[in-house]
Amino acid sequence: MTKIGFALLPLLAIGCTHSVHQVSAATAEIPPGAHVRKVEAEAEQHVVLYITDNTDFADEAYRKLLAQCPRGDVVAIEARNSTSHGFLSFDNKFKLTGWCLEAGKDAQARSDAIVQRAAVR
Amino acid sequence: MTMTLLSVSRTLFLAACVAGSAACTSLQSVSVNSVPTNRSRPVEATESNTAFLGIHFDNDFVDDLPSQLTAQCPGGKVTGIFTKHESTWYVLVEQREVRVSGYCVYERPSAPKAPVAKRASATPLAPVTRTESAPRESQP
């Protein structure tokens, strides 16, 4: 019984630990006067005994992020892929943050004017 | 005692078999860049590569992905590219898969480029003083 206890000890030891696998960040090009707001999305996947056949949680987080900015560019996206370990299981987490660059009505009108002026020239 | 250990070993072996047959998929990397407002033309390409014991002899399977994307967007620009690299183990075989998706946008050729202010993504963004607006992206 003691041997079984020792065999399970490493599994218990790695519980409650967290690891970050990847972080990526990007620069943003913000036109002067543009209206920006922060958008954030996260998705998780609970895995028991390493058994899983997909990584859909990453796509889910991405979908959630874009859904928060339907009428603007999503810029300066930061992505973080991490895992939180538990006993015989772990949680894969994928977090995305970015900035929604929305063109307001005023900015839109001015943009249209610029495009029209360029077309006349 | 010996019987208990044998029983535990058998259980672990069965668990490993179940895990192997059900596959162990892990996310290797993800890259994302700026996503355009116009997302009406999504493009996507996927390539995979399988190898016994995970011994791969090259990484050429990803080489065609950029051309596959641009082929779906003739005359346009593929932007908002989301790349996902995952690997799956089926007992003794590993499969690597890279999926790339993006959006095909068309820019007005006569539109002038507005001056832009470059900022690091980690910097908090405050409202920027307007001098001139950027032209809108539009379809042809």
PDB file of C-alpha atoms in Angstrom:
ATOM      1  CA  MET A   1       0.000   0.000   0.000  1.00  0.00           C
ATOM      2  CA  THR A   2       2.914   2.271   0.837  1.00  0.00           C
ATOM      3  CA  LYS A   3       4.329   1.662  -2.637  1.00  0.00           C
ATOM      4  CA  ILE A   4       1.060   2.662  -4.239  1.00  0.00           C
ATOM      5  CA  GLY A   5       1.096   5.782  -2.100  1.00  0.00           C
ATOM      6  CA  PHE A   6       4.587   6.638  -3.322  1.00  0.00           C
ATOM      7  CA  ALA A   7       3.533   5.948  -6.901  1.00  0.00           C
ATOM      8  CA  LEU A   8       0.634   8.385  -6.592  1.00  0.00           C
ATOM      9  CA  LEU A   9       2.715  11.045  -4.841  1.00  0.00           C
ATOM     10  CA  PRO A  10       4.111  12.593  -8.057  1.00  0.00           C
ATOM     11  CA  LEU A  11       0.562  12.858  -9.395  1.00  0.00           C
ATOM     12  CA  LEU A  12      -0.521  14.688  -6.253  1.00  0.00           C
ATOM     13  CA  ALA A  13       2.590  16.847  -6.329  1.00  0.00           C
ATOM     14  CA  ILE A  14       1.850  18.228  -9.784  1.00  0.00           C
ATOM     15  CA  GLY A  15      -1.676  19.188  -8.745  1.00  0.00           C
ATOM     16  CA  CYS A  16      -2.441  22.876  -8.238  1.00  0.00           C
ATOM     17  CA  THR A  17       0.403  23.941 -10.517  1.00  0.00           C
ATOM     18  CA  HIS A  18       0.049  26.235 -13.476  1.00  0.00           C
ATOM     19  CA  SER A  19       2.093  26.604 -16.599  1.00  0.00           C
ATOM     20  CA  VAL A  20       2.051  29.130 -19.388  1.00  0.00           C
ATOM     21  CA  HIS A  21       2.934  27.626 -22.743  1.00  0.00           C
ATOM     22  CA  GLN A  22       2.767  30.622 -24.988  1.00  0.00           C
ATOM     23  CA  VAL A  23       2.130  34.335 -24.916  1.00  0.00           C
ATOM     24  CA  SER A  24       1.996  36.448 -28.026  1.00  0.00           C
ATOM     25  CA  ALA A  25       1.487  40.156 -28.401  1.00  0.00           C
ATOM     26  CA  ALA A  26       1.208  42.526 -31.332  1.00  0.00           C
ATOM     27  CA  THR A  27       1.466  46.206 -32.067  1.00  0.00           C
ATOM     28  CA  ALA A  28      -1.499  48.315 -33.082  1.00  0.00           C
ATOM     29  CA  GLU A  29      -1.972  51.036 -35.622  1.00  0.00           C
ATOM     30  CA  ILE A  30      -4.545  53.439 -34.251  1.00  0.00           C
ATOM     31  CA  PRO A  31      -5.701  56.180 -36.617  1.00  0.00           C
ATOM     32  CA  PRO A  32      -5.817  59.580 -34.901  1.00  0.00           C
ATOM     33  CA  GLY A  33      -9.198  60.229 -33.321  1.00  0.00           C
ATOM     34  CA  ALA A  34     -10.293  56.642 -33.527  1.00  0.00           C
ATOM     35  CA  HIS A  35     -12.528  55.190 -30.852  1.00  0.00           C
ATOM     36  CA  VAL A  36     -11.040  52.116 -29.186  1.00  0.00           C
ATOM     37  CA  ARG A  37     -12.255  49.830 -26.419  1.00  0.00           C
ATOM     38  CA  LYS A  38     -10.793  46.749 -24.815  1.00  0.00           C
ATOM     39  CA  VAL A  39     -12.218  43.335 -25.689  1.00  0.00           C
ATOM     40  CA  GLU A  40     -11.408  40.135 -23.859  1.00  0.00           C
ATOM     41  CA  ALA A  41     -12.351  36.477 -24.241  1.00  0.00           C
ATOM     42  CA  GLU A  42     -11.392  33.223 -22.575  1.00  0.00           C
ATOM     43  CA  ALA A  43     -12.218  29.566 -23.083  1.00  0.00           C
ATOM     44  CA  GLU A  44     -11.312  26.436 -21.139  1.00  0.00           C
ATOM     45  CA  GLN A  45     -11.112  22.718 -21.690  1.00  0.00           C
ATOM     46  CA  HIS A  46     -11.180  20.214 -18.839  1.00  0.00           C
ATOM     47  CA  VAL A  47      -9.095  17.141 -19.614  1.00  0.00           C
ATOM     48  CA  VAL A  48      -9.114  13.936 -17.550  1.00  0.00           C
ATOM     49  CA  LEU A  49      -6.269  11.420 -17.939  1.00  0.00           C
ATOM     50  CA  TYR A  50      -4.950  13.316 -20.976  1.00  0.00           C
ATOM     51  CA  ILE A  51      -7.898  12.110 -23.034  1.00  0.00           C
ATOM     52  CA  THR A  52      -9.070  14.733 -25.487  1.00  0.00           C
ATOM     53  CA  ASP A  53      -9.427  14.803 -29.230  1.00  0.00           C
ATOM     54  CA  ASN A  54      -9.627  18.499 -29.986  1.00  0.00           C
ATOM     55  CA  THR A  55      -8.322  21.970 -29.221  1.00  0.00           C
ATOM     56  CA  ASP A  56     -11.591  23.724 -29.920  1.00  0.00           C
ATOM     57  CA  PHE A  57     -11.221  25.922 -26.848  1.00  0.00           C
ATOM     58  CA  ALA A  58      -8.790  28.126 -28.789  1.00  0.00           C
ATOM     59  CA  ASP A  59     -11.306  28.610 -31.606  1.00  0.00           C
ATOM     60  CA  GLU A  60     -14.042  29.295 -29.066  1.00  0.00           C
ATOM     61  CA  ALA A  61     -12.025  32.073 -27.428  1.00  0.00           C
ATOM     62  CA  TYR A  62     -11.284  33.585 -30.829  1.00  0.00           C
ATOM     63  CA  ARG A  63     -14.969  33.490 -31.826  1.00  0.00           C
ATOM     64  CA  LYS A  64     -15.957  35.128 -28.541  1.00  0.00           C
ATOM     65  CA  LEU A  65     -13.394  37.877 -29.059  1.00  0.00           C
ATOM     66  CA  LEU A  66     -14.578  38.718 -32.562  1.00  0.00           C
ATOM     67  CA  ALA A  67     -18.216  38.641 -31.456  1.00  0.00           C
ATOM     68  CA  GLN A  68     -17.488  41.548 -29.129  1.00  0.00           C
ATOM     69  CA  CYS A  69     -16.376  43.738 -32.002  1.00  0.00           C
ATOM     70  CA  PRO A  70     -18.759  43.163 -34.905  1.00  0.00           C
ATOM     71  CA  ARG A  71     -18.346  46.624 -36.437  1.00  0.00           C
ATOM     72  CA  GLY A  72     -14.668  47.322 -36.024  1.00  0.00           C
ATOM     73  CA  ASP A  73     -11.129  46.058 -36.436  1.00  0.00           C
ATOM     74  CA  VAL A  74      -9.723  43.969 -33.609  1.00  0.00           C
ATOM     75  CA  VAL A  75      -6.135  45.098 -33.165  1.00  0.00           C
ATOM     76  CA  ALA A  76      -3.234  44.545 -30.767  1.00  0.00           C
ATOM     77  CA  ILE A  77      -4.379  41.041 -29.943  1.00  0.00           C
ATOM     78  CA  GLU A  78      -2.578  39.321 -27.096  1.00  0.00           C
ATOM     79  CA  ALA A  79      -2.922  35.561 -26.722  1.00  0.00           C
ATOM     80  CA  ARG A  80      -2.089  33.388 -23.752  1.00  0.00           C
ATOM     81  CA  ASN A  81      -2.183  29.607 -23.737  1.00  0.00           C
ATOM     82  CA  SER A  82      -1.849  28.015 -20.299  1.00  0.00           C
ATOM     83  CA  THR A  83      -2.639  24.906 -18.298  1.00  0.00           C
ATOM     84  CA  SER A  84      -3.738  24.495 -14.687  1.00  0.00           C
ATOM     85  CA  HIS A  85      -3.019  21.030 -13.319  1.00  0.00           C
ATOM     86  CA  GLY A  86      -5.159  19.020 -10.956  1.00  0.00           C
ATOM     87  CA  PHE A  87      -5.206  15.447  -9.757  1.00  0.00           C
ATOM     88  CA  LEU A  88      -5.210  13.195 -12.835  1.00  0.00           C
ATOM     89  CA  SER A  89      -6.668  16.043 -14.818  1.00  0.00           C
ATOM     90  CA  PHE A  90      -5.881  19.510 -16.071  1.00  0.00           C
ATOM     91  CA  ASP A  91      -7.564  22.574 -17.528  1.00  0.00           C
ATOM     92  CA  ASN A  92      -6.334  24.053 -20.772  1.00  0.00           C
ATOM     93  CA  LYS A  93      -7.010  27.764 -20.925  1.00  0.00           C
ATOM     94  CA  PHE A  94      -6.802  30.174 -23.800  1.00  0.00           C
ATOM     95  CA  LYS A  95      -7.174  33.888 -23.206  1.00  0.00           C
ATOM     96  CA  LEU A  96      -7.307  36.624 -25.802  1.00  0.00           C
ATOM     97  CA  THR A  97      -7.333  40.359 -25.284  1.00  0.00           C
ATOM     98  CA  GLY A  98      -7.407  43.047 -27.898  1.00  0.00           C
ATOM     99  CA  TRP A  99      -8.692  46.469 -28.798  1.00  0.00           C
ATOM    100  CA  CYS A 100     -11.794  47.057 -30.848  1.00  0.00           C
ATOM    101  CA  LEU A 101     -11.117  49.905 -33.214  1.00  0.00           C
ATOM    102  CA  GLU A 102     -14.488  51.323 -34.103  1.00  0.00           C
ATOM    103  CA  ALA A 103     -15.090  54.109 -36.522  1.00  0.00           C
ATOM    104  CA  GLY A 104     -17.685  56.426 -35.008  1.00  0.00           C
ATOM    105  CA  LYS A 105     -20.212  58.279 -37.105  1.00  0.00           C
ATOM    106  CA  ASP A 106     -18.037  61.391 -37.255  1.00  0.00           C
ATOM    107  CA  ALA A 107     -14.927  59.424 -38.146  1.00  0.00           C
ATOM    108  CA  GLN A 108     -16.881  57.494 -40.742  1.00  0.00           C
ATOM    109  CA  ALA A 109     -18.131  60.690 -42.381  1.00  0.00           C
ATOM    110  CA  ARG A 110     -14.631  62.162 -42.440  1.00  0.00           C
ATOM    111  CA  SER A 111     -13.267  58.908 -43.890  1.00  0.00           C
ATOM    112  CA  ASP A 112     -15.848  59.029 -46.649  1.00  0.00           C
ATOM    113  CA  ALA A 113     -14.860  62.641 -47.381  1.00  0.00           C
ATOM    114  CA  ILE A 114     -11.179  61.682 -47.655  1.00  0.00           C
ATOM    115  CA  VAL A 115     -11.968  58.817 -50.014  1.00  0.00           C
ATOM    116  CA  GLN A 116     -14.164  61.104 -52.145  1.00  0.00           C
ATOM    117  CA  ARG A 117     -11.474  63.821 -52.294  1.00  0.00           C
ATOM    118  CA  ALA A 118      -8.909  61.215 -53.368  1.00  0.00           C
ATOM    119  CA  ALA A 119     -11.241  59.956 -56.080  1.00  0.00           C
ATOM    120  CA  VAL A 120     -11.735  63.518 -57.444  1.00  0.00           C
ATOM    121  CA  ARG A 121      -7.970  64.069 -57.655  1.00  0.00           C
TER     122      ARG A 121
ATOM    123  CA  MET B   1       0.262  -7.335  -1.996  1.00  0.00           C
ATOM    124  CA  THR B   2       1.477  -8.705  -5.317  1.00  0.00           C
ATOM    125  CA  MET B   3      -2.106  -9.145  -6.435  1.00  0.00           C
ATOM    126  CA  THR B   4      -2.899  -5.516  -5.552  1.00  0.00           C
ATOM    127  CA  LEU B   5       0.074  -4.247  -7.560  1.00  0.00           C
ATOM    128  CA  LEU B   6      -0.920  -6.433 -10.504  1.00  0.00           C
ATOM    129  CA  SER B   7      -4.445  -5.109 -10.310  1.00  0.00           C
ATOM    130  CA  VAL B   8      -3.209  -1.500 -10.220  1.00  0.00           C
ATOM    131  CA  SER B   9      -0.853  -2.147 -13.136  1.00  0.00           C
ATOM    132  CA  ARG B  10      -3.668  -3.688 -15.144  1.00  0.00           C
ATOM    133  CA  THR B  11      -5.919  -0.717 -14.426  1.00  0.00           C
ATOM    134  CA  LEU B  12      -3.213   1.750 -15.434  1.00  0.00           C
ATOM    135  CA  PHE B  13      -2.548  -0.227 -18.619  1.00  0.00           C
ATOM    136  CA  LEU B  14      -6.239  -0.201 -19.488  1.00  0.00           C
ATOM    137  CA  ALA B  15      -6.395   3.534 -18.797  1.00  0.00           C
ATOM    138  CA  ALA B  16      -3.395   4.052 -21.097  1.00  0.00           C
ATOM    139  CA  CYS B  17      -5.089   1.995 -23.811  1.00  0.00           C
ATOM    140  CA  VAL B  18      -8.277   4.029 -23.503  1.00  0.00           C
ATOM    141  CA  ALA B  19      -6.244   7.261 -23.614  1.00  0.00           C
ATOM    142  CA  GLY B  20      -4.323   6.039 -26.646  1.00  0.00           C
ATOM    143  CA  SER B  21      -7.375   4.964 -28.589  1.00  0.00           C
ATOM    144  CA  ALA B  22      -9.273   8.132 -27.702  1.00  0.00           C
ATOM    145  CA  ALA B  23      -6.296  10.291 -28.712  1.00  0.00           C
ATOM    146  CA  CYS B  24      -4.357  12.882 -26.806  1.00  0.00           C
ATOM    147  CA  THR B  25      -4.552  16.203 -28.587  1.00  0.00           C
ATOM    148  CA  SER B  26      -2.552  19.167 -27.452  1.00  0.00           C
ATOM    149  CA  LEU B  27      -2.303  22.728 -28.607  1.00  0.00           C
ATOM    150  CA  GLN B  28       1.228  23.582 -29.662  1.00  0.00           C
ATOM    151  CA  SER B  29       0.948  27.195 -30.710  1.00  0.00           C
ATOM    152  CA  VAL B  30      -1.468  29.885 -31.809  1.00  0.00           C
ATOM    153  CA  SER B  31      -0.786  33.139 -33.586  1.00  0.00           C
ATOM    154  CA  VAL B  32      -3.247  35.925 -34.246  1.00  0.00           C
ATOM    155  CA  ASN B  33      -2.999  39.268 -35.955  1.00  0.00           C
ATOM    156  CA  SER B  34      -5.309  42.216 -36.437  1.00  0.00           C
ATOM    157  CA  VAL B  35      -8.773  41.286 -37.632  1.00  0.00           C
ATOM    158  CA  PRO B  36     -10.515  43.528 -40.186  1.00  0.00           C
ATOM    159  CA  THR B  37     -14.017  44.932 -39.831  1.00  0.00           C
ATOM    160  CA  ASN B  38     -15.073  43.320 -43.074  1.00  0.00           C
ATOM    161  CA  ARG B  39     -15.285  39.613 -42.300  1.00  0.00           C
ATOM    162  CA  SER B  40     -17.619  38.649 -45.086  1.00  0.00           C
ATOM    163  CA  ARG B  41     -15.038  36.595 -46.994  1.00  0.00           C
ATOM    164  CA  PRO B  42     -13.436  34.035 -44.678  1.00  0.00           C
ATOM    165  CA  VAL B  43     -10.642  31.883 -46.090  1.00  0.00           C
ATOM    166  CA  GLU B  44      -9.183  28.760 -44.537  1.00  0.00           C
ATOM    167  CA  ALA B  45      -6.527  26.145 -45.203  1.00  0.00           C
ATOM    168  CA  THR B  46      -5.423  23.064 -43.287  1.00  0.00           C
ATOM    169  CA  GLU B  47      -2.468  20.746 -43.641  1.00  0.00           C
ATOM    170  CA  SER B  48      -1.500  17.723 -41.578  1.00  0.00           C
ATOM    171  CA  ASN B  49       1.385  15.338 -41.287  1.00  0.00           C
ATOM    172  CA  THR B  50       1.430  11.877 -39.698  1.00  0.00           C
ATOM    173  CA  ALA B  51       4.467   9.990 -38.459  1.00  0.00           C
ATOM    174  CA  PHE B  52       5.139   6.723 -36.662  1.00  0.00           C
ATOM    175  CA  LEU B  53       6.464   7.357 -33.128  1.00  0.00           C
ATOM    176  CA  GLY B  54       6.403  11.062 -33.875  1.00  0.00           C
ATOM    177  CA  ILE B  55       9.550  10.844 -35.972  1.00  0.00           C
ATOM    178  CA  HIS B  56       9.038  13.443 -38.669  1.00  0.00           C
ATOM    179  CA  PHE B  57      11.650  13.861 -41.367  1.00  0.00           C
ATOM    180  CA  ASP B  58      10.710  17.378 -42.465  1.00  0.00           C
ATOM    181  CA  ASN B  59       8.273  20.206 -41.841  1.00  0.00           C
ATOM    182  CA  ASP B  60       7.430  20.881 -45.463  1.00  0.00           C
ATOM    183  CA  PHE B  61       3.754  20.125 -45.011  1.00  0.00           C
ATOM    184  CA  VAL B  62       3.128  23.717 -43.905  1.00  0.00           C
ATOM    185  CA  ASP B  63       4.798  25.303 -46.934  1.00  0.00           C
ATOM    186  CA  ASP B  64       1.680  25.315 -49.113  1.00  0.00           C
ATOM    187  CA  LEU B  65      -0.553  27.017 -46.566  1.00  0.00           C
ATOM    188  CA  PRO B  66       0.165  30.658 -47.563  1.00  0.00           C
ATOM    189  CA  SER B  67      -0.434  29.934 -51.250  1.00  0.00           C
ATOM    190  CA  GLN B  68      -3.622  28.058 -50.420  1.00  0.00           C
ATOM    191  CA  LEU B  69      -4.911  31.114 -48.598  1.00  0.00           C
ATOM    192  CA  THR B  70      -3.983  33.608 -51.295  1.00  0.00           C
ATOM    193  CA  ALA B  71      -5.495  31.349 -53.966  1.00  0.00           C
ATOM    194  CA  GLN B  72      -8.846  31.830 -52.238  1.00  0.00           C
ATOM    195  CA  CYS B  73      -8.438  35.617 -52.379  1.00  0.00           C
ATOM    196  CA  PRO B  74      -7.417  36.614 -55.928  1.00  0.00           C
ATOM    197  CA  GLY B  75      -6.596  40.325 -56.150  1.00  0.00           C
ATOM    198  CA  GLY B  76      -7.288  40.859 -52.477  1.00  0.00           C
ATOM    199  CA  LYS B  77      -5.401  40.881 -49.232  1.00  0.00           C
ATOM    200  CA  VAL B  78      -5.633  38.106 -46.669  1.00  0.00           C
ATOM    201  CA  THR B  79      -5.640  39.577 -43.211  1.00  0.00           C
ATOM    202  CA  GLY B  80      -6.794  38.683 -39.701  1.00  0.00           C
ATOM    203  CA  ILE B  81      -4.845  35.452 -39.886  1.00  0.00           C
ATOM    204  CA  PHE B  82      -5.433  32.959 -37.077  1.00  0.00           C
ATOM    205  CA  THR B  83      -2.978  30.055 -37.054  1.00  0.00           C
ATOM    206  CA  LYS B  84      -3.346  26.994 -34.856  1.00  0.00           C
ATOM    207  CA  HIS B  85      -0.826  24.178 -34.576  1.00  0.00           C
ATOM    208  CA  GLU B  86      -1.943  21.066 -32.722  1.00  0.00           C
ATOM    209  CA  SER B  87      -0.624  17.556 -32.377  1.00  0.00           C
ATOM    210  CA  THR B  88      -2.474  14.327 -31.690  1.00  0.00           C
ATOM    211  CA  TRP B  89      -1.123  10.992 -30.518  1.00  0.00           C
ATOM    212  CA  TYR B  90      -2.898   7.809 -31.553  1.00  0.00           C
ATOM    213  CA  VAL B  91      -1.006   5.177 -29.515  1.00  0.00           C
ATOM    214  CA  LEU B  92       2.243   5.039 -31.510  1.00  0.00           C
ATOM    215  CA  VAL B  93       1.419   7.517 -34.240  1.00  0.00           C
ATOM    216  CA  GLU B  94       1.574  11.289 -34.053  1.00  0.00           C
ATOM    217  CA  GLN B  95      -0.374  13.601 -36.293  1.00  0.00           C
ATOM    218  CA  ARG B  96       0.532  17.273 -36.579  1.00  0.00           C
ATOM    219  CA  GLU B  97      -2.009  19.677 -37.966  1.00  0.00           C
ATOM    220  CA  VAL B  98      -1.753  23.335 -38.832  1.00  0.00           C
ATOM    221  CA  ARG B  99      -4.937  25.253 -39.578  1.00  0.00           C
ATOM    222  CA  VAL B 100      -4.820  28.782 -40.899  1.00  0.00           C
ATOM    223  CA  SER B 101      -7.857  30.993 -41.309  1.00  0.00           C
ATOM    224  CA  GLY B 102      -8.219  34.611 -42.280  1.00  0.00           C
ATOM    225  CA  TYR B 103     -10.344  37.149 -44.101  1.00  0.00           C
ATOM    226  CA  CYS B 104     -10.072  38.280 -47.688  1.00  0.00           C
ATOM    227  CA  VAL B 105     -10.400  42.054 -48.026  1.00  0.00           C
ATOM    228  CA  TYR B 106     -10.219  44.351 -51.029  1.00  0.00           C
ATOM    229  CA  GLU B 107      -8.833  47.838 -50.626  1.00  0.00           C
ATOM    230  CA  ARG B 108      -9.754  50.803 -52.768  1.00  0.00           C
ATOM    231  CA  PRO B 109      -6.613  51.485 -54.839  1.00  0.00           C
ATOM    232  CA  SER B 110      -7.073  55.274 -54.900  1.00  0.00           C
ATOM    233  CA  ALA B 111      -7.576  55.620 -51.167  1.00  0.00           C
ATOM    234  CA  PRO B 112      -4.753  57.582 -49.553  1.00  0.00           C
ATOM    235  CA  LYS B 113      -3.096  56.312 -46.412  1.00  0.00           C
ATOM    236  CA  ALA B 114      -3.833  58.332 -43.323  1.00  0.00           C
ATOM    237  CA  PRO B 115      -1.116  58.971 -40.779  1.00  0.00           C
ATOM    238  CA  VAL B 116      -1.247  56.482 -37.964  1.00  0.00           C
ATOM    239  CA  ALA B 117       0.049  56.464 -34.439  1.00  0.00           C
ATOM    240  CA  LYS B 118       1.930  53.292 -33.530  1.00  0.00           C
ATOM    241  CA  ARG B 119       1.398  51.956 -30.051  1.00  0.00           C
ATOM    242  CA  ALA B 120       2.600  48.903 -28.198  1.00  0.00           C
ATOM    243  CA  SER B 121      -0.272  46.577 -27.442  1.00  0.00           C
ATOM    244  CA  ALA B 122       0.448  46.507 -23.730  1.00  0.00           C
ATOM    245  CA  THR B 123       0.177  50.298 -23.483  1.00  0.00           C
ATOM    246  CA  PRO B 124      -3.169  51.495 -22.199  1.00  0.00           C
ATOM    247  CA  LEU B 125      -4.952  53.285 -24.977  1.00  0.00           C
ATOM    248  CA  ALA B 126      -6.325  56.711 -24.250  1.00  0.00           C
ATOM    249  CA  PRO B 127      -8.466  58.651 -26.722  1.00  0.00           C
ATOM    250  CA  VAL B 128      -6.211  60.041 -29.430  1.00  0.00           C
ATOM    251  CA  THR B 129      -6.441  63.615 -30.657  1.00  0.00           C
ATOM    252  CA  ARG B 130      -7.879  63.668 -34.134  1.00  0.00           C
ATOM    253  CA  THR B 131      -6.001  65.208 -37.008  1.00  0.00           C
ATOM    254  CA  GLU B 132      -7.247  63.164 -39.924  1.00  0.00           C
ATOM    255  CA  SER B 133      -9.298  59.989 -40.289  1.00  0.00           C
ATOM    256  CA  ALA B 134      -8.139  56.824 -41.979  1.00  0.00           C
ATOM    257  CA  PRO B 135      -9.963  55.801 -45.127  1.00  0.00           C
ATOM    258  CA  ARG B 136     -12.450  53.018 -44.721  1.00  0.00           C
ATOM    259  CA  GLU B 137     -11.684  49.617 -46.183  1.00  0.00           C
ATOM    260  CA  SER B 138     -14.184  48.828 -48.853  1.00  0.00           C
ATOM    261  CA  GLN B 139     -14.935  46.232 -51.438  1.00  0.00           C
ATOM    262  CA  PRO B 140     -14.385  46.841 -55.138  1.00  0.00           C
TER     263      PRO B 140
END
